[in-house]
Amino acid sequence: MSCFPQLWHSSTPESPRSPLPASPGAAAAPLSPGDGRRKGRSPCGSPASPGPASPKPASPVECSICFNTYDNTFKTPKLLQCSHVFCLECVARLSAALPPNQPEDLLPCPFCRQLTSIPRQGPPALRTSKELLATLPPELQREKVLWMEGTKLCCRRGSDDAENPESCVSVDVAMSKPESAEAGAEGLAGRLSRCELCDDWKRVVLLSALVIILFCIILWPVQCALKTGNLRC
């Protein structure tokens, strides 16, 4: 029998080797849970890729001051010299608020402050925006005749009698009512005159009382002294 110890060799199965990267910097970064969803998303649904551009209107279909939709009467789209568009009623109100001592009616644009010359016929004579008028329904694309009567913007109904005064529709565009202002001034003047009369009446009574007191205190003893030689009558 041999004296050398017997060695038993057990073979272990080799594990499959994973491919190693060529360099440490080439290691693949771990995938986040959202990478699969991002890869599966279609280009049309991504927010970065905008869809086909929708056509935008050249100007809004409503007035930028009163936010009312344009029509062919009081809300007719009027074009200023700066190419900004506002409805006729708002332009008429702005024109009525101009100082009366100006040599010429020059309306500043509410947006860019560029001046627009108002014709003698008033704001209805300004140029109408045909582009916006064409976007209205067919029954509103025909512009009606409007004119100014003082501070009132008037429009005549097409189907009514022209001689009938009730066939005209008007809107007062004045910022303040002069009639009410005059009435308030007259009322204030009347109240002031009444107060002055009351003050005069009070002064007369006070003066009369002072005269009586003066007569009783000073003049009466003097009269007694002149008549009887004594201060007591």
PDB file of C-alpha atoms in Angstrom, residues 23-105:
ATOM      1  CA  SER A  23     -13.091  49.402 -20.813  1.00  0.00           C
ATOM      2  CA  PRO A  24     -14.603  50.408 -17.465  1.00  0.00           C
ATOM      3  CA  GLY A  25     -16.096  53.576 -18.989  1.00  0.00           C
ATOM      4  CA  ALA A  26     -18.047  51.569 -21.564  1.00  0.00           C
ATOM      5  CA  ALA A  27     -20.317  49.960 -18.993  1.00  0.00           C
ATOM      6  CA  ALA A  28     -23.947  50.164 -19.987  1.00  0.00           C
ATOM      7  CA  ALA A  29     -26.068  52.375 -17.752  1.00  0.00           C
ATOM      8  CA  PRO A  30     -29.018  50.678 -16.106  1.00  0.00           C
ATOM      9  CA  LEU A  31     -32.333  51.250 -17.773  1.00  0.00           C
ATOM     10  CA  SER A  32     -34.972  53.192 -15.852  1.00  0.00           C
ATOM     11  CA  PRO A  33     -38.544  51.880 -15.776  1.00  0.00           C
ATOM     12  CA  GLY A  34     -39.698  54.707 -17.991  1.00  0.00           C
ATOM     13  CA  ASP A  35     -37.207  53.979 -20.799  1.00  0.00           C
ATOM     14  CA  GLY A  36     -39.341  51.253 -22.254  1.00  0.00           C
ATOM     15  CA  ARG A  37     -42.371  53.464 -22.289  1.00  0.00           C
ATOM     16  CA  ARG A  38     -40.465  56.320 -23.894  1.00  0.00           C
ATOM     17  CA  LYS A  39     -39.161  54.015 -26.584  1.00  0.00           C
ATOM     18  CA  GLY A  40     -42.604  52.627 -27.241  1.00  0.00           C
ATOM     19  CA  ARG A  41     -44.208  56.066 -27.528  1.00  0.00           C
ATOM     20  CA  SER A  42     -44.989  57.169 -31.026  1.00  0.00           C
ATOM     21  CA  PRO A  43     -43.460  60.425 -32.291  1.00  0.00           C
ATOM     22  CA  CYS A  44     -46.902  61.913 -32.800  1.00  0.00           C
ATOM     23  CA  GLY A  45     -47.763  61.597 -29.127  1.00  0.00           C
ATOM     24  CA  SER A  46     -44.571  63.152 -27.774  1.00  0.00           C
ATOM     25  CA  PRO A  47     -44.923  66.737 -26.541  1.00  0.00           C
ATOM     26  CA  ALA A  48     -41.685  67.770 -28.217  1.00  0.00           C
ATOM     27  CA  SER A  49     -42.965  66.975 -31.682  1.00  0.00           C
ATOM     28  CA  PRO A  50     -45.787  69.421 -32.447  1.00  0.00           C
ATOM     29  CA  GLY A  51     -48.563  68.331 -34.730  1.00  0.00           C
ATOM     30  CA  PRO A  52     -49.572  70.116 -37.890  1.00  0.00           C
ATOM     31  CA  ALA A  53     -49.998  73.848 -37.235  1.00  0.00           C
ATOM     32  CA  SER A  54     -53.630  74.925 -37.140  1.00  0.00           C
ATOM     33  CA  PRO A  55     -54.486  78.121 -39.036  1.00  0.00           C
ATOM     34  CA  LYS A  56     -54.807  81.149 -36.761  1.00  0.00           C
ATOM     35  CA  PRO A  57     -57.139  84.054 -37.503  1.00  0.00           C
ATOM     36  CA  ALA A  58     -55.460  87.279 -38.480  1.00  0.00           C
ATOM     37  CA  SER A  59     -57.481  89.266 -35.880  1.00  0.00           C
ATOM     38  CA  PRO A  60     -59.820  88.295 -33.042  1.00  0.00           C
ATOM     39  CA  VAL A  61     -63.528  88.004 -33.816  1.00  0.00           C
ATOM     40  CA  GLU A  62     -64.418  90.087 -30.747  1.00  0.00           C
ATOM     41  CA  CYS A  63     -63.548  93.580 -29.608  1.00  0.00           C
ATOM     42  CA  SER A  64     -60.485  93.764 -27.378  1.00  0.00           C
ATOM     43  CA  ILE A  65     -62.104  96.455 -25.198  1.00  0.00           C
ATOM     44  CA  CYS A  66     -65.670  95.270 -24.525  1.00  0.00           C
ATOM     45  CA  PHE A  67     -65.120  91.596 -25.523  1.00  0.00           C
ATOM     46  CA  ASN A  68     -68.322  91.553 -27.585  1.00  0.00           C
ATOM     47  CA  THR A  69     -68.554  89.776 -30.912  1.00  0.00           C
ATOM     48  CA  TYR A  70     -68.416  91.956 -34.004  1.00  0.00           C
ATOM     49  CA  ASP A  71     -71.557  92.566 -36.069  1.00  0.00           C
ATOM     50  CA  ASN A  72     -72.712  94.985 -38.763  1.00  0.00           C
ATOM     51  CA  THR A  73     -74.325  97.622 -36.490  1.00  0.00           C
ATOM     52  CA  PHE A  74     -72.897  99.114 -33.302  1.00  0.00           C
ATOM     53  CA  LYS A  75     -70.166  96.464 -33.080  1.00  0.00           C
ATOM     54  CA  THR A  76     -68.856  97.045 -36.607  1.00  0.00           C
ATOM     55  CA  PRO A  77     -65.071  96.409 -36.691  1.00  0.00           C
ATOM     56  CA  LYS A  78     -63.383  99.764 -37.280  1.00  0.00           C
ATOM     57  CA  LEU A  79     -59.762  99.980 -38.377  1.00  0.00           C
ATOM     58  CA  LEU A  80     -57.469 102.601 -36.853  1.00  0.00           C
ATOM     59  CA  GLN A  81     -54.425 104.010 -38.634  1.00  0.00           C
ATOM     60  CA  CYS A  82     -52.179 101.716 -36.560  1.00  0.00           C
ATOM     61  CA  SER A  83     -54.052  98.650 -37.974  1.00  0.00           C
ATOM     62  CA  HIS A  84     -55.627  97.811 -34.596  1.00  0.00           C
ATOM     63  CA  VAL A  85     -59.318  96.962 -34.795  1.00  0.00           C
ATOM     64  CA  PHE A  86     -62.025  97.867 -32.273  1.00  0.00           C
ATOM     65  CA  CYS A  87     -65.799  97.953 -32.428  1.00  0.00           C
ATOM     66  CA  LEU A  88     -67.542 101.163 -33.483  1.00  0.00           C
ATOM     67  CA  GLU A  89     -69.255 101.707 -30.129  1.00  0.00           C
ATOM     68  CA  CYS A  90     -65.980 101.562 -28.178  1.00  0.00           C
ATOM     69  CA  VAL A  91     -64.275 103.902 -30.657  1.00  0.00           C
ATOM     70  CA  ALA A  92     -67.204 106.323 -30.365  1.00  0.00           C
ATOM     71  CA  ARG A  93     -67.001 106.249 -26.563  1.00  0.00           C
ATOM     72  CA  LEU A  94     -63.263 106.921 -26.662  1.00  0.00           C
ATOM     73  CA  SER A  95     -63.826 109.759 -29.127  1.00  0.00           C
ATOM     74  CA  ALA A  96     -66.551 111.292 -26.934  1.00  0.00           C
ATOM     75  CA  ALA A  97     -64.135 111.313 -23.983  1.00  0.00           C
ATOM     76  CA  LEU A  98     -61.569 113.469 -25.804  1.00  0.00           C
ATOM     77  CA  PRO A  99     -60.979 116.991 -24.419  1.00  0.00           C
ATOM     78  CA  PRO A 100     -63.195 119.533 -26.218  1.00  0.00           C
ATOM     79  CA  ASN A 101     -60.415 122.128 -26.553  1.00  0.00           C
ATOM     80  CA  GLN A 102     -58.355 120.074 -29.003  1.00  0.00           C
ATOM     81  CA  PRO A 103     -57.900 121.708 -32.426  1.00  0.00           C
ATOM     82  CA  GLU A 104     -58.348 118.340 -34.128  1.00  0.00           C
ATOM     83  CA  ASP A 105     -59.944 115.085 -33.048  1.00  0.00           C
TER      84      ASP A 105
END
